[in-house]
Coordinates of C-alpha atoms in Angstrom, one line a residue:
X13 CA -66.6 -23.5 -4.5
X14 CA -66.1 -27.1 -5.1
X15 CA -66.5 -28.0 -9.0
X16 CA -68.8 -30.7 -7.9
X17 CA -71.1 -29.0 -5.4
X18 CA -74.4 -27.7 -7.2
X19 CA -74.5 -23.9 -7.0
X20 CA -76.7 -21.7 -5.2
X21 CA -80.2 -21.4 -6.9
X22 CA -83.1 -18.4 -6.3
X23 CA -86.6 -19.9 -4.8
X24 CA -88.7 -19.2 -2.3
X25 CA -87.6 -22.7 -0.6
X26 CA -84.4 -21.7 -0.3
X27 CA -85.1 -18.4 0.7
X28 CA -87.4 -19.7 3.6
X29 CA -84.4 -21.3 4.8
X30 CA -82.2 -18.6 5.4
X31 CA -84.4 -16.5 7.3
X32 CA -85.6 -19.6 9.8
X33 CA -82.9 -22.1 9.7
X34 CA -79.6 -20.5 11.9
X35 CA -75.7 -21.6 10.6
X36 CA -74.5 -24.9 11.7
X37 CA -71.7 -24.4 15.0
X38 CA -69.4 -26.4 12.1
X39 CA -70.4 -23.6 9.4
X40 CA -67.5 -21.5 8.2
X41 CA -69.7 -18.8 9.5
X42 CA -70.6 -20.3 12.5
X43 CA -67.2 -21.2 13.1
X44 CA -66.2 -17.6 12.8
X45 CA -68.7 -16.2 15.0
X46 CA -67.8 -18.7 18.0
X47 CA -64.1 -17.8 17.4
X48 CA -65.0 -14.4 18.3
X49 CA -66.8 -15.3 20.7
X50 CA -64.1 -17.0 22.3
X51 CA -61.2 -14.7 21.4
X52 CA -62.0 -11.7 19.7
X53 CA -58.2 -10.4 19.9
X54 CA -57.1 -13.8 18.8
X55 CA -59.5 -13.8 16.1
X56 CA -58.1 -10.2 14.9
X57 CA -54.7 -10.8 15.5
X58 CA -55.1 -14.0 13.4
X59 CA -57.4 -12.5 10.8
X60 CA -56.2 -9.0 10.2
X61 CA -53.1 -8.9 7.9
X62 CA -50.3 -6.9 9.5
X63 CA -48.5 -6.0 6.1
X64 CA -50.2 -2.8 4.3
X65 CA -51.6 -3.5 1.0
X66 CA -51.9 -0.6 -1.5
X67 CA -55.5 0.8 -1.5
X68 CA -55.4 0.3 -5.5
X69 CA -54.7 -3.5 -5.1
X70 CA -57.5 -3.4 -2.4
X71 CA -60.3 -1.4 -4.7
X72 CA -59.6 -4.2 -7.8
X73 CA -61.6 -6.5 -5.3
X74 CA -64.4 -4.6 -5.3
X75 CA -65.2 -3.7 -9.0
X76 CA -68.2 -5.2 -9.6
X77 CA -70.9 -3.0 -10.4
X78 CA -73.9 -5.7 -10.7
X79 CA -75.5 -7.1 -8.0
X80 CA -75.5 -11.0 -8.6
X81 CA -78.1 -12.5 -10.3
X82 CA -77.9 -16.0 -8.2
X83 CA -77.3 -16.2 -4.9
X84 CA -74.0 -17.3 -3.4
X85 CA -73.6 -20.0 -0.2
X86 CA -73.0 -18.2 2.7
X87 CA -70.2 -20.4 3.6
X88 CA -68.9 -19.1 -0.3
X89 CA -69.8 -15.3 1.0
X90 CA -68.1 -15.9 4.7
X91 CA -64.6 -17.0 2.4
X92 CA -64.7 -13.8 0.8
X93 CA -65.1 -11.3 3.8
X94 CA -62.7 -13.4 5.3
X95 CA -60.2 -13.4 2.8
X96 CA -61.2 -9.9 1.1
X97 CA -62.2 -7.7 3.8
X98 CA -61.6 -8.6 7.0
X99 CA -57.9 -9.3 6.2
X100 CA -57.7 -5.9 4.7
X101 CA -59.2 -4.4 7.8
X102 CA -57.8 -1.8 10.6
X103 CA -56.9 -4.0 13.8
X104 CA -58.3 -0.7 15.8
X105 CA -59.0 -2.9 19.2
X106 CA -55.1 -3.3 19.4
X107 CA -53.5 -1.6 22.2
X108 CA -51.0 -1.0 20.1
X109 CA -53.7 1.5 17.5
X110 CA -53.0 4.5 19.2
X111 CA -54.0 7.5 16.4
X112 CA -57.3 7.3 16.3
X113 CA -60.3 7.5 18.9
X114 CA -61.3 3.5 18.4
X115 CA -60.3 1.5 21.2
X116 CA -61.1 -2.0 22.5
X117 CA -64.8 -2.7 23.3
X118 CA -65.7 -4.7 26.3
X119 CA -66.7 -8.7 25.7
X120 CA -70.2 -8.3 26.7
X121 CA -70.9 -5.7 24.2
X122 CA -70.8 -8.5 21.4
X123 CA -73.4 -11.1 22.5
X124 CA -75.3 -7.6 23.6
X125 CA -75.3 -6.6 20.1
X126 CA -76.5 -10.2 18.4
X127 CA -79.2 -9.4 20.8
X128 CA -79.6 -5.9 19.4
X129 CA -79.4 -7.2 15.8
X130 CA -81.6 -10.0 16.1
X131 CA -84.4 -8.0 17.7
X132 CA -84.3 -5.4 14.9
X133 CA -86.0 -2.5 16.8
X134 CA -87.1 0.7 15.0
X135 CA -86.7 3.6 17.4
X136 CA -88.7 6.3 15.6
X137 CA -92.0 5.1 16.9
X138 CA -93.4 3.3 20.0
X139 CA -94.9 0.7 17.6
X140 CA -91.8 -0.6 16.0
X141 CA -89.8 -0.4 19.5
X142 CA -91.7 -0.6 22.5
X143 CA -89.5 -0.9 25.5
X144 CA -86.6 0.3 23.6
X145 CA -88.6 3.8 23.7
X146 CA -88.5 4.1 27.5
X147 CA -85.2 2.3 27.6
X148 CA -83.4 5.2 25.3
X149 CA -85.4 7.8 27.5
X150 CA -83.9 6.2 30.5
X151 CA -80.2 6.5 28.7
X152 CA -80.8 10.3 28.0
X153 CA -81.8 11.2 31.1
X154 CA -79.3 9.5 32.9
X155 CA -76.6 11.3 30.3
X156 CA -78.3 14.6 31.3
X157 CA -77.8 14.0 34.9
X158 CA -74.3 13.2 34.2
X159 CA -73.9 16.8 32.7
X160 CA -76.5 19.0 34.3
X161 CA -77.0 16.8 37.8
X162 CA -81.0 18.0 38.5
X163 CA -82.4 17.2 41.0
X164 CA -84.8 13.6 41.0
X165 CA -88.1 15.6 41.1
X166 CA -86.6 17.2 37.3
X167 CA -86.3 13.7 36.1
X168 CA -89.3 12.0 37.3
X169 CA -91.4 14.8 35.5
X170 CA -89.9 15.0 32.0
X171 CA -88.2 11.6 31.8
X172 CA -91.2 9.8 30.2
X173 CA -92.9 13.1 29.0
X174 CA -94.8 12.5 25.7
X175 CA -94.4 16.6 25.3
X176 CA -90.2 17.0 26.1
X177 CA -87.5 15.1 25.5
X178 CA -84.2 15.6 27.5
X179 CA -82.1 14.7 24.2
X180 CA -81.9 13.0 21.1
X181 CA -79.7 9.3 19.9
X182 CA -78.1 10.1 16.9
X183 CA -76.1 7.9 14.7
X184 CA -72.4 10.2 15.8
X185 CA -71.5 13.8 16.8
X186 CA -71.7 14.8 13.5
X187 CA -75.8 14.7 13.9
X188 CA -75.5 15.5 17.3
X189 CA -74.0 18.4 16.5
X190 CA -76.5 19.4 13.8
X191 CA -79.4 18.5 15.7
X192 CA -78.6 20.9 18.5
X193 CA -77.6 24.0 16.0
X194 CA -80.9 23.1 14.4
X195 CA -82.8 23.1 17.4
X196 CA -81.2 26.9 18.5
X197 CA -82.0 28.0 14.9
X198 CA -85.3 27.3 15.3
X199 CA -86.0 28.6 18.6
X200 CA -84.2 31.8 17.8
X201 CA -86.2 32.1 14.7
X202 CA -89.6 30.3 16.3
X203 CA -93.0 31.4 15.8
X204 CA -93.7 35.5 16.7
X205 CA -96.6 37.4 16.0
X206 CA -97.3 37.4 11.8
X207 CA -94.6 35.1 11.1
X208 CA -95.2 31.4 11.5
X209 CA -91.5 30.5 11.9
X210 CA -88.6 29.6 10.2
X211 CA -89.5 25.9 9.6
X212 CA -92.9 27.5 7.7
X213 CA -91.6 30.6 6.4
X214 CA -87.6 29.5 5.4
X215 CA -84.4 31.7 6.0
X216 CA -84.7 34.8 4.3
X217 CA -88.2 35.8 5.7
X218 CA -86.8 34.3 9.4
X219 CA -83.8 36.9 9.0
X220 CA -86.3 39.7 7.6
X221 CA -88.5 38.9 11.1
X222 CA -84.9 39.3 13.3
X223 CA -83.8 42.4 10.8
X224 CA -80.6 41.3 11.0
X225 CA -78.1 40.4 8.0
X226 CA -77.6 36.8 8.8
X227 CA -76.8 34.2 11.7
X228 CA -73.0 32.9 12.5
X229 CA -71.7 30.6 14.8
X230 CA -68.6 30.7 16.7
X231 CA -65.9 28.5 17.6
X232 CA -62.5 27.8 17.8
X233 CA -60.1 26.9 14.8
X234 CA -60.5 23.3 16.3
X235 CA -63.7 22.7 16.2
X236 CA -64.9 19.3 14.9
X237 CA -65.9 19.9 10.6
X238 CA -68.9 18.4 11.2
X239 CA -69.9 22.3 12.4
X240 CA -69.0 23.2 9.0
X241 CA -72.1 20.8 7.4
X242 CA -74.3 21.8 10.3
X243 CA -74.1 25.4 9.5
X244 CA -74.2 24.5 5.4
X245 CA -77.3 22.4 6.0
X246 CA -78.9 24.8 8.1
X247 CA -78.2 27.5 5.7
X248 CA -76.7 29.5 7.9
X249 CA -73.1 29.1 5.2
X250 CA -70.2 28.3 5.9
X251 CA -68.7 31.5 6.1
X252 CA -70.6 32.8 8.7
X253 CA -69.0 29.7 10.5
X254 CA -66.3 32.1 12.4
X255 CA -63.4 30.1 13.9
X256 CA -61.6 32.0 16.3
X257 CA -57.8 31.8 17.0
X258 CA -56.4 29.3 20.1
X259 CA -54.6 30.2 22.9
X260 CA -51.0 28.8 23.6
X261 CA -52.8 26.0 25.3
X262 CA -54.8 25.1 21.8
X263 CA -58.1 26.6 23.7
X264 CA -60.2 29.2 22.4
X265 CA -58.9 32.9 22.5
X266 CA -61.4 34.6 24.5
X267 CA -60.3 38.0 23.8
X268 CA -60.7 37.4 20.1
X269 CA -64.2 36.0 20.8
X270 CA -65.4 38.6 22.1
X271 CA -63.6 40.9 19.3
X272 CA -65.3 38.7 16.8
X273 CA -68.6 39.1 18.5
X274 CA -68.6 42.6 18.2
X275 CA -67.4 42.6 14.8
X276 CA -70.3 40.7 13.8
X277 CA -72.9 42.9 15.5
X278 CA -71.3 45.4 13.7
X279 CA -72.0 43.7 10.3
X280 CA -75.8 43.4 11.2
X281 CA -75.0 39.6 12.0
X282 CA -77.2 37.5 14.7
X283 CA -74.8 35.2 16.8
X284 CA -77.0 32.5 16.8
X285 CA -74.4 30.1 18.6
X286 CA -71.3 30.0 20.6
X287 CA -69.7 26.7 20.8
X288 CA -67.3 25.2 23.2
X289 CA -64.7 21.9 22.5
X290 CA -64.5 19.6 25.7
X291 CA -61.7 17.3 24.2
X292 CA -60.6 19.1 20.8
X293 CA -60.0 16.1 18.3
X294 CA -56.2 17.1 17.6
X295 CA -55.0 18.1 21.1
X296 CA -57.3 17.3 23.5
X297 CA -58.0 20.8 25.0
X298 CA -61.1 22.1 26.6
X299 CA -62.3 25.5 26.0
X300 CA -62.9 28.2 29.0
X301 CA -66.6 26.5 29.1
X302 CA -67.4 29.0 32.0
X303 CA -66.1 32.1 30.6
X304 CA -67.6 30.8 27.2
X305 CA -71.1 30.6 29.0
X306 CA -70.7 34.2 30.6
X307 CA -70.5 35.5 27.1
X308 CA -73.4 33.2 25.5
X309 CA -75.6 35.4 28.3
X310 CA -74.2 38.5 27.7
X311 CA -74.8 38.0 23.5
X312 CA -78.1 36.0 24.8
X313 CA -77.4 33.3 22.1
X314 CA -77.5 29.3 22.5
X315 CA -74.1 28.0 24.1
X316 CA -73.4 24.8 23.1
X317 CA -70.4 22.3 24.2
X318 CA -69.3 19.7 21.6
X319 CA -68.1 16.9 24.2
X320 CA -68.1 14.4 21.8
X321 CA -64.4 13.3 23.4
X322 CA -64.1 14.6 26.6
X323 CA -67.8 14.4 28.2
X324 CA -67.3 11.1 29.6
X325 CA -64.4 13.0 32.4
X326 CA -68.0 14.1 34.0
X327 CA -67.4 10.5 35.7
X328 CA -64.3 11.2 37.4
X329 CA -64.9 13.0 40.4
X330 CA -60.9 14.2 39.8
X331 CA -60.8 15.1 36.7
X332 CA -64.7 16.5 36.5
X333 CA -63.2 20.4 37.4
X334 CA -61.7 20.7 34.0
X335 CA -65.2 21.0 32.4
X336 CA -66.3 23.5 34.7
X337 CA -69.4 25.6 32.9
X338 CA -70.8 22.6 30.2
X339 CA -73.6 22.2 33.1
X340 CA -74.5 25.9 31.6
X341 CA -74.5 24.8 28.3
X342 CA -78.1 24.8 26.5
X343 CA -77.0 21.6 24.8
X344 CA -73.9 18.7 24.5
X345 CA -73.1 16.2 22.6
X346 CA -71.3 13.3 23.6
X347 CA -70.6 10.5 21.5
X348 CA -70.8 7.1 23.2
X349 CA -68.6 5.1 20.5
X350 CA -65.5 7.2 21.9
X351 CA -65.2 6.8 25.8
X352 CA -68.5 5.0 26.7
X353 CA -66.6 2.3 24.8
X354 CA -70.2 1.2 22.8
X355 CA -69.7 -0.6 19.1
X356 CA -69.6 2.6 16.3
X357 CA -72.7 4.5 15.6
X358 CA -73.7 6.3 18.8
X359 CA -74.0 10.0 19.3
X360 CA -76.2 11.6 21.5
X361 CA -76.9 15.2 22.4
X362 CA -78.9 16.4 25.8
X363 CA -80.4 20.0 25.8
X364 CA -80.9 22.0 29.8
X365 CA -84.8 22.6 28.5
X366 CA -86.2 19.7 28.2
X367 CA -88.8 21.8 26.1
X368 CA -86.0 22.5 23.8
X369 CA -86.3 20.0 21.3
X370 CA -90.2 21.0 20.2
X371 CA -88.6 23.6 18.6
X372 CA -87.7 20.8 15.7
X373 CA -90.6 18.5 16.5
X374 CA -92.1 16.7 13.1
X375 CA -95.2 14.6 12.8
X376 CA -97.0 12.6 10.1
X377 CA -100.4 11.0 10.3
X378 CA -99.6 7.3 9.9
X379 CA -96.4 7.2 12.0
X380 CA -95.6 10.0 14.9
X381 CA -98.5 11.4 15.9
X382 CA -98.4 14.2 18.4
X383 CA -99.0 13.5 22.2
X384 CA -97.1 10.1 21.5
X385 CA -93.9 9.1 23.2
X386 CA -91.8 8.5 20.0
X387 CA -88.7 10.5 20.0
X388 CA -88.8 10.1 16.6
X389 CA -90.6 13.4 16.3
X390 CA -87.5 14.8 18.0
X391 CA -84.6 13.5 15.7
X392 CA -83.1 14.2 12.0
X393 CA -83.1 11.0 11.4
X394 CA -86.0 8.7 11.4
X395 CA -85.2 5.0 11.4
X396 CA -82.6 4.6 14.1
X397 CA -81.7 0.9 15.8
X398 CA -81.8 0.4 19.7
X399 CA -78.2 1.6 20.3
X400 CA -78.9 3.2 23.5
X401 CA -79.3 -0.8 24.7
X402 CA -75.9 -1.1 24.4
X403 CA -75.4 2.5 26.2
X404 CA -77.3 1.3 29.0
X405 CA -75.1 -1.8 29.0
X406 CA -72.8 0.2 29.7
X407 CA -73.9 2.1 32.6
X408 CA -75.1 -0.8 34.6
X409 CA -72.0 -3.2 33.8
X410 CA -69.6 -0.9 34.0
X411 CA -71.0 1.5 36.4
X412 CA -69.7 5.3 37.4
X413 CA -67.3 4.3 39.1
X414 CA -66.1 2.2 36.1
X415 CA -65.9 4.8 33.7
X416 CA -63.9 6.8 36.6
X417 CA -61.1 4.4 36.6
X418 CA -61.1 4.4 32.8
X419 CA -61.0 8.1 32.6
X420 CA -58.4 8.0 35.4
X421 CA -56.4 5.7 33.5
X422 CA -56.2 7.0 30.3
X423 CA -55.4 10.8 31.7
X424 CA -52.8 9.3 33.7
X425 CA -50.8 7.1 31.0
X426 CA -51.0 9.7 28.9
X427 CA -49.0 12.2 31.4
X428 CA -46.8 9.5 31.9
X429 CA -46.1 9.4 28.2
X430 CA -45.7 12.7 27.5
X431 CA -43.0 12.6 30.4
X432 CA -41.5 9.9 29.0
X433 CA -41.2 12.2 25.6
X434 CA -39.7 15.5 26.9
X435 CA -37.4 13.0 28.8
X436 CA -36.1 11.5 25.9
X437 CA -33.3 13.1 24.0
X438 CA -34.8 11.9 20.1
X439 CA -38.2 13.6 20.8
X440 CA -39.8 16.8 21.0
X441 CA -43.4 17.5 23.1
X442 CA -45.6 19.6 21.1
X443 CA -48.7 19.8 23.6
X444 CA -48.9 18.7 26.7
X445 CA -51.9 16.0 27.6
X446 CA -55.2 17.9 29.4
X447 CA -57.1 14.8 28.9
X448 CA -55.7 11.8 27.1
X449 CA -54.6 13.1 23.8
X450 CA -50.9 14.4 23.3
X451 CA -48.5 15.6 20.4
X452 CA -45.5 14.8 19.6
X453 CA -42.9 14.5 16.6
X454 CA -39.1 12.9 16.1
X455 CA -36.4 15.6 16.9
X456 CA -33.0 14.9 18.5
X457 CA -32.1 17.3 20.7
X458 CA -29.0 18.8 18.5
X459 CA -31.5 19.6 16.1
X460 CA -33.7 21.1 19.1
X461 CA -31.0 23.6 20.0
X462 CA -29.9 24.4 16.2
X463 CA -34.0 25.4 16.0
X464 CA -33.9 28.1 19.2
X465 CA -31.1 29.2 18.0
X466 CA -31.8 29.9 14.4
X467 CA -32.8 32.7 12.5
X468 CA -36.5 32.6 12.1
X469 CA -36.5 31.8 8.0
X470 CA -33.4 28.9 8.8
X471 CA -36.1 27.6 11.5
X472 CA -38.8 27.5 9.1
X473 CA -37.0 25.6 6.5
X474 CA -35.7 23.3 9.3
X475 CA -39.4 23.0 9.9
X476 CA -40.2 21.9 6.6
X477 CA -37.8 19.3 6.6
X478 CA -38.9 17.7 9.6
X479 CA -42.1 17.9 8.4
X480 CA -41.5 15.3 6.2
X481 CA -39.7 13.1 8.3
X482 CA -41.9 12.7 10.2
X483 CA -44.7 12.0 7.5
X484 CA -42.4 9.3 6.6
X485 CA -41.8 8.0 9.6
X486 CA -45.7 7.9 10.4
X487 CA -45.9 6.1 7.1
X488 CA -43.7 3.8 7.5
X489 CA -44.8 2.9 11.2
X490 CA -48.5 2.1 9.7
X491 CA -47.0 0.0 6.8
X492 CA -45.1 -2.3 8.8
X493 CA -48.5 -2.9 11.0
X494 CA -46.8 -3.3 14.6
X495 CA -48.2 0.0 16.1
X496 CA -50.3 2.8 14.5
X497 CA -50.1 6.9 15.7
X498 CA -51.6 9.3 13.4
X499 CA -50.5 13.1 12.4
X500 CA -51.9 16.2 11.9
X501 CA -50.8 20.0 11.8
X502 CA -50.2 22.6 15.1
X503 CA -48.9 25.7 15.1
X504 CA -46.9 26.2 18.3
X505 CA -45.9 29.3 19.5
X506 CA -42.6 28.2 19.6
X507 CA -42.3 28.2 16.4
X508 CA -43.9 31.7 15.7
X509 CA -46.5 31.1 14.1
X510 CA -45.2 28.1 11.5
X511 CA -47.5 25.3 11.1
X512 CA -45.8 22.0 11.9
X513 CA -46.1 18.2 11.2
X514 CA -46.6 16.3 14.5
X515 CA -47.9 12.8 15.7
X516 CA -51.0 12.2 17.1
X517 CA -52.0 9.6 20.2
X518 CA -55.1 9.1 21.8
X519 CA -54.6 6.6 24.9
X520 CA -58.3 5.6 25.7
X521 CA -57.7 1.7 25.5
X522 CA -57.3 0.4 28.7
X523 CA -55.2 -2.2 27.7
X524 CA -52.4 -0.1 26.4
X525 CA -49.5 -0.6 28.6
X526 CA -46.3 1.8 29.2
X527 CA -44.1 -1.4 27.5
X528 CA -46.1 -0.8 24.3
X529 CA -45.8 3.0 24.5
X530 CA -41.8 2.3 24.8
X531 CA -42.3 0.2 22.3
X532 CA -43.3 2.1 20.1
X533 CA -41.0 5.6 20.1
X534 CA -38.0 2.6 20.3
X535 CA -40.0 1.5 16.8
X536 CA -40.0 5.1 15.8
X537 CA -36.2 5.7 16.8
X538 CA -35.3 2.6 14.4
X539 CA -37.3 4.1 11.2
X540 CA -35.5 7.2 12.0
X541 CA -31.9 5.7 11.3
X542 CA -32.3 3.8 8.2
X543 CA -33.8 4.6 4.6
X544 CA -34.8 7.8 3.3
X545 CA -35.8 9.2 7.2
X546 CA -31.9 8.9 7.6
X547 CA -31.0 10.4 4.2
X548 CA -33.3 13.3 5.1
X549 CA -31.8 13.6 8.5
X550 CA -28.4 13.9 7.4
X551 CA -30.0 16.9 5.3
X552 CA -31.5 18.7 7.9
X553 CA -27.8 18.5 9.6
X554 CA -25.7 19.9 6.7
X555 CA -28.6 22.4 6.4
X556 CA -28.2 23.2 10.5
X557 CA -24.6 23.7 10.9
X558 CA -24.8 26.1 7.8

């Protein structure tokens, strides 16, 4: 702030101001939303620093523990996000961001959202949202279509039905997730006779009304952790979470479910829940949803499908197949911030009953009053915004047939890529794209045939080795700032059993191009042969050759 320029002061006139008078166009703020505006990518590109800072140096401008006693010019304020945060942001619109599931959001989603913002909508009653009510009813029941397809007759009946809701908006899968193991808790355990139901009468006399030992839920070993709060939460525990070992093809061993199944009968345990990945977050992979349904009959338990990736393939009419069974699901979550391309903070999960959700429905007196429309009644959490306005942008802008050539798109480059891998003689293929996620790591082909040829306990050490190379070469990629691919851990059964470092991409931004996928293995090839990635290579070749 200029030495000169009197500083902000507290009053009620000045405080009028800023909530009637908007930013002057010449404003640093209002030259910063207009640049946006304009040029979003510009605007990042030019904004974002490239060059990674240490997270330490990054946390020393954010120490203060008092909120300020005077006010600050927002022209002061806009400086300091500009120089402070958003410089020290992740540029995850960049085709070149290709770890994480962030991708590019469409223009119109930005003036869409000012609109959003400005309107300030409370969805948890009718009174604090009106037309945003039937709006987000309209979203769900178009997203339960998308999965279930009923017939028009279903949907004219319970769209708008102040008893039913076909789903809930959450704020991400996470309470998506929750919200439909909450609502199978308590229709498993629901009023009967004597007992009033477990959201009356609590766990233990819920478990004393089944005679049964407990309730677990089952999934594969790559399920999403957010199952791991939903059955803490629900007290249900944790360890009555049962993850069940993968196939070769990272999908749910089905033989091993149904040996866990059994096993937990056995024990005097309910299965209150199978669930099935459609798009796991590390590989991609979609469970045998059909099979997986078979057995939710047989065990007569709630089957639900965490789609939080993958449910948006129900728009390609190609690759729709691969999720064969979800539309015998009892609920799915999908989460629009993924591959509905919506700003973050959209989740939603759709149930096949539309009666379904009364099994968690909540009143109070001054707010949500039953026979009302409010979904409020229906959701964990109460005060939501109008996010499904943004969802419904989507839809009609971008249409089915829209989100089919995305979907297309994405599945496609990423089979490209992963040709492009197993074709090149400095890389290894760890899984094989079913969607648009695919593994990866750095490993010349001498090394490839020193592997299947050694003994398994030379292999393993080899392993372990590359296991940090590739670390570092991941690290180094991210600190340079040109291109971004995350890692993670797989076990291939190549390997037998030994648990490997590998690379991570997600290819859901459209404006990703094959160049920038060369680009960035040619970027990857270049870390290898220089520094300590070089130094630990020549370690793994001494250690090779014996």
């Amino acid at each position: 702030m200029s030495p000169w320029r009197e500083a902000a002061r507290a009053n009620l006139e000045n405080l009028y101001r800023i909530f009637t008078v908007p930013e002057a166009p010449n404003s640093t703020l209002g030259r910063i939303d207009q640049a946006i505006a304009d040029n979003v990518a510009g605007f990042l590109q030019e904004h974002i620093v490239a060059t990674e800072r240490p997270l330490e140096e990054i946390e020393a401008d954010f120490t203060q523990s008092r909120i300020p006693e005077e006010p600050t010019f927002v022209s002061d304020y806009t400086e300091f996000l500009k120089e402070k945060l958003v410089a020290q942001s992740v540029h995850t619109a960049s085709p070149s961001f290709i770890g994480h599931m962030t991708s590019a959001i469409p223009y119109f989603m930005q003036p869409l959202a000012r609109i959003m913002v400005a309107l300030n909508q409370n969805l948890v009653k009718v009174e604090t949202s009106k037309a945003f009510t039937p709006l987000e009813r309209q979203v769900l029941a178009m997203l339960h279509h998308l999965v279930y397809r009923g017939e028009d007759d279903f949907y004219r009946q319970w769209i708008h039905d102040p008893q039913a809701a076909l789903g809930a908006f959450c704020s991400g899968g996470t309470v998506a997730n929750i919200t439909a193991l909450w609502a199978a808790r308590n229709r498993l355990c629901g009023p009967s006779g004597d007992f009033k139901g477990i959201a009356r009468e609590g766990l233990v006399k819920a478990l004393q009304h089944l005679d049964c030992a407990g309730l677990a839920v089952l999934v594969s070993r790559r399920g999403h952790y957010s199952l791991g709060k939903a059955v803490d939460l629900l007290g249900i525990g944790r360890d009555n979470l049962v993850t069940v070992p993968t196939d070769e093809n990272n999908r749910i061993n089905l033989t091993q479910l149904r040996e866990e199944s059994r096993r937990l009968q056995g024990e005097g345990l309910r299965v209150l829940s199978l669930v099935g990945i459609a798009g796991t977050t590390e590989t991609g992979s979609i469970d045998p949803l059909e099979a997986m349904a078979d057995l939710a009959e047989e065990l007569r338990c709630h089957f639900h499908v965490d789609a939080a990736w993958g449910g948006p393939t129900l728009f390609s009419q190609t690759h729709r197949p691969l999720m064969r069974g979800i539309e015998r699901a009892d609920s799915v979550t999908i989460d629009a911030h993924k591959q509905l391309y919506v700003p973050m903070g959209a989740g939603m999960v759709v149930f096949k009953d539309p009666a379904a959700l009364s099994a968690i429905e909540h009143h109070a007196a001054y707010i949500i009053r039953r026979g009302s429309r409010d979904l409020g009644s229906h959701t964990l959490e109460g005060s939501r915004p109008g996010m499904a306005m943004l969802v419904h942008a989507g839809f009609s802008i971008i249409g089915r047939k829209g989100y089919e050539l995305l979907i297309d798109l994405g599945i496609t480059r990423a089979k490209s890529f992963a040709e492009k891998i197993a074709g090149h003689p400095d890389f290894e293929l760890i899984t094989e794209p079913e969607l648009n996620i695919l593994t990866y790591r750095y490993n010349p082909a001498w090394l490839q045939t020193a592997l299947a040829q050694a003994s398994p306990e030379l292999a393993s050490r080899l392993n372990g080795l590359l296991d940090i190379v590739t670390e570092t070469i991941q690290k180094n990629q991210r600190e340079t700032g040109l291109s971004f691919v995350s890692r993670t851990r797989l076990a291939p059964a190549r390997y037998l059993g030994d648990t490997i470092t590998v690379f991570r991409v997600v290819l859901a931004n459209p404006l990703t191009t094959d160049d920038i996928l060369d680009s960035v293995l040619e970027e990857q090839c270049s870390i290898a042969a220089q520094g300590d990635v070089a130094v630990q290579m020549a370690e793994i070749k001494t250690l090779s050759l014996g």
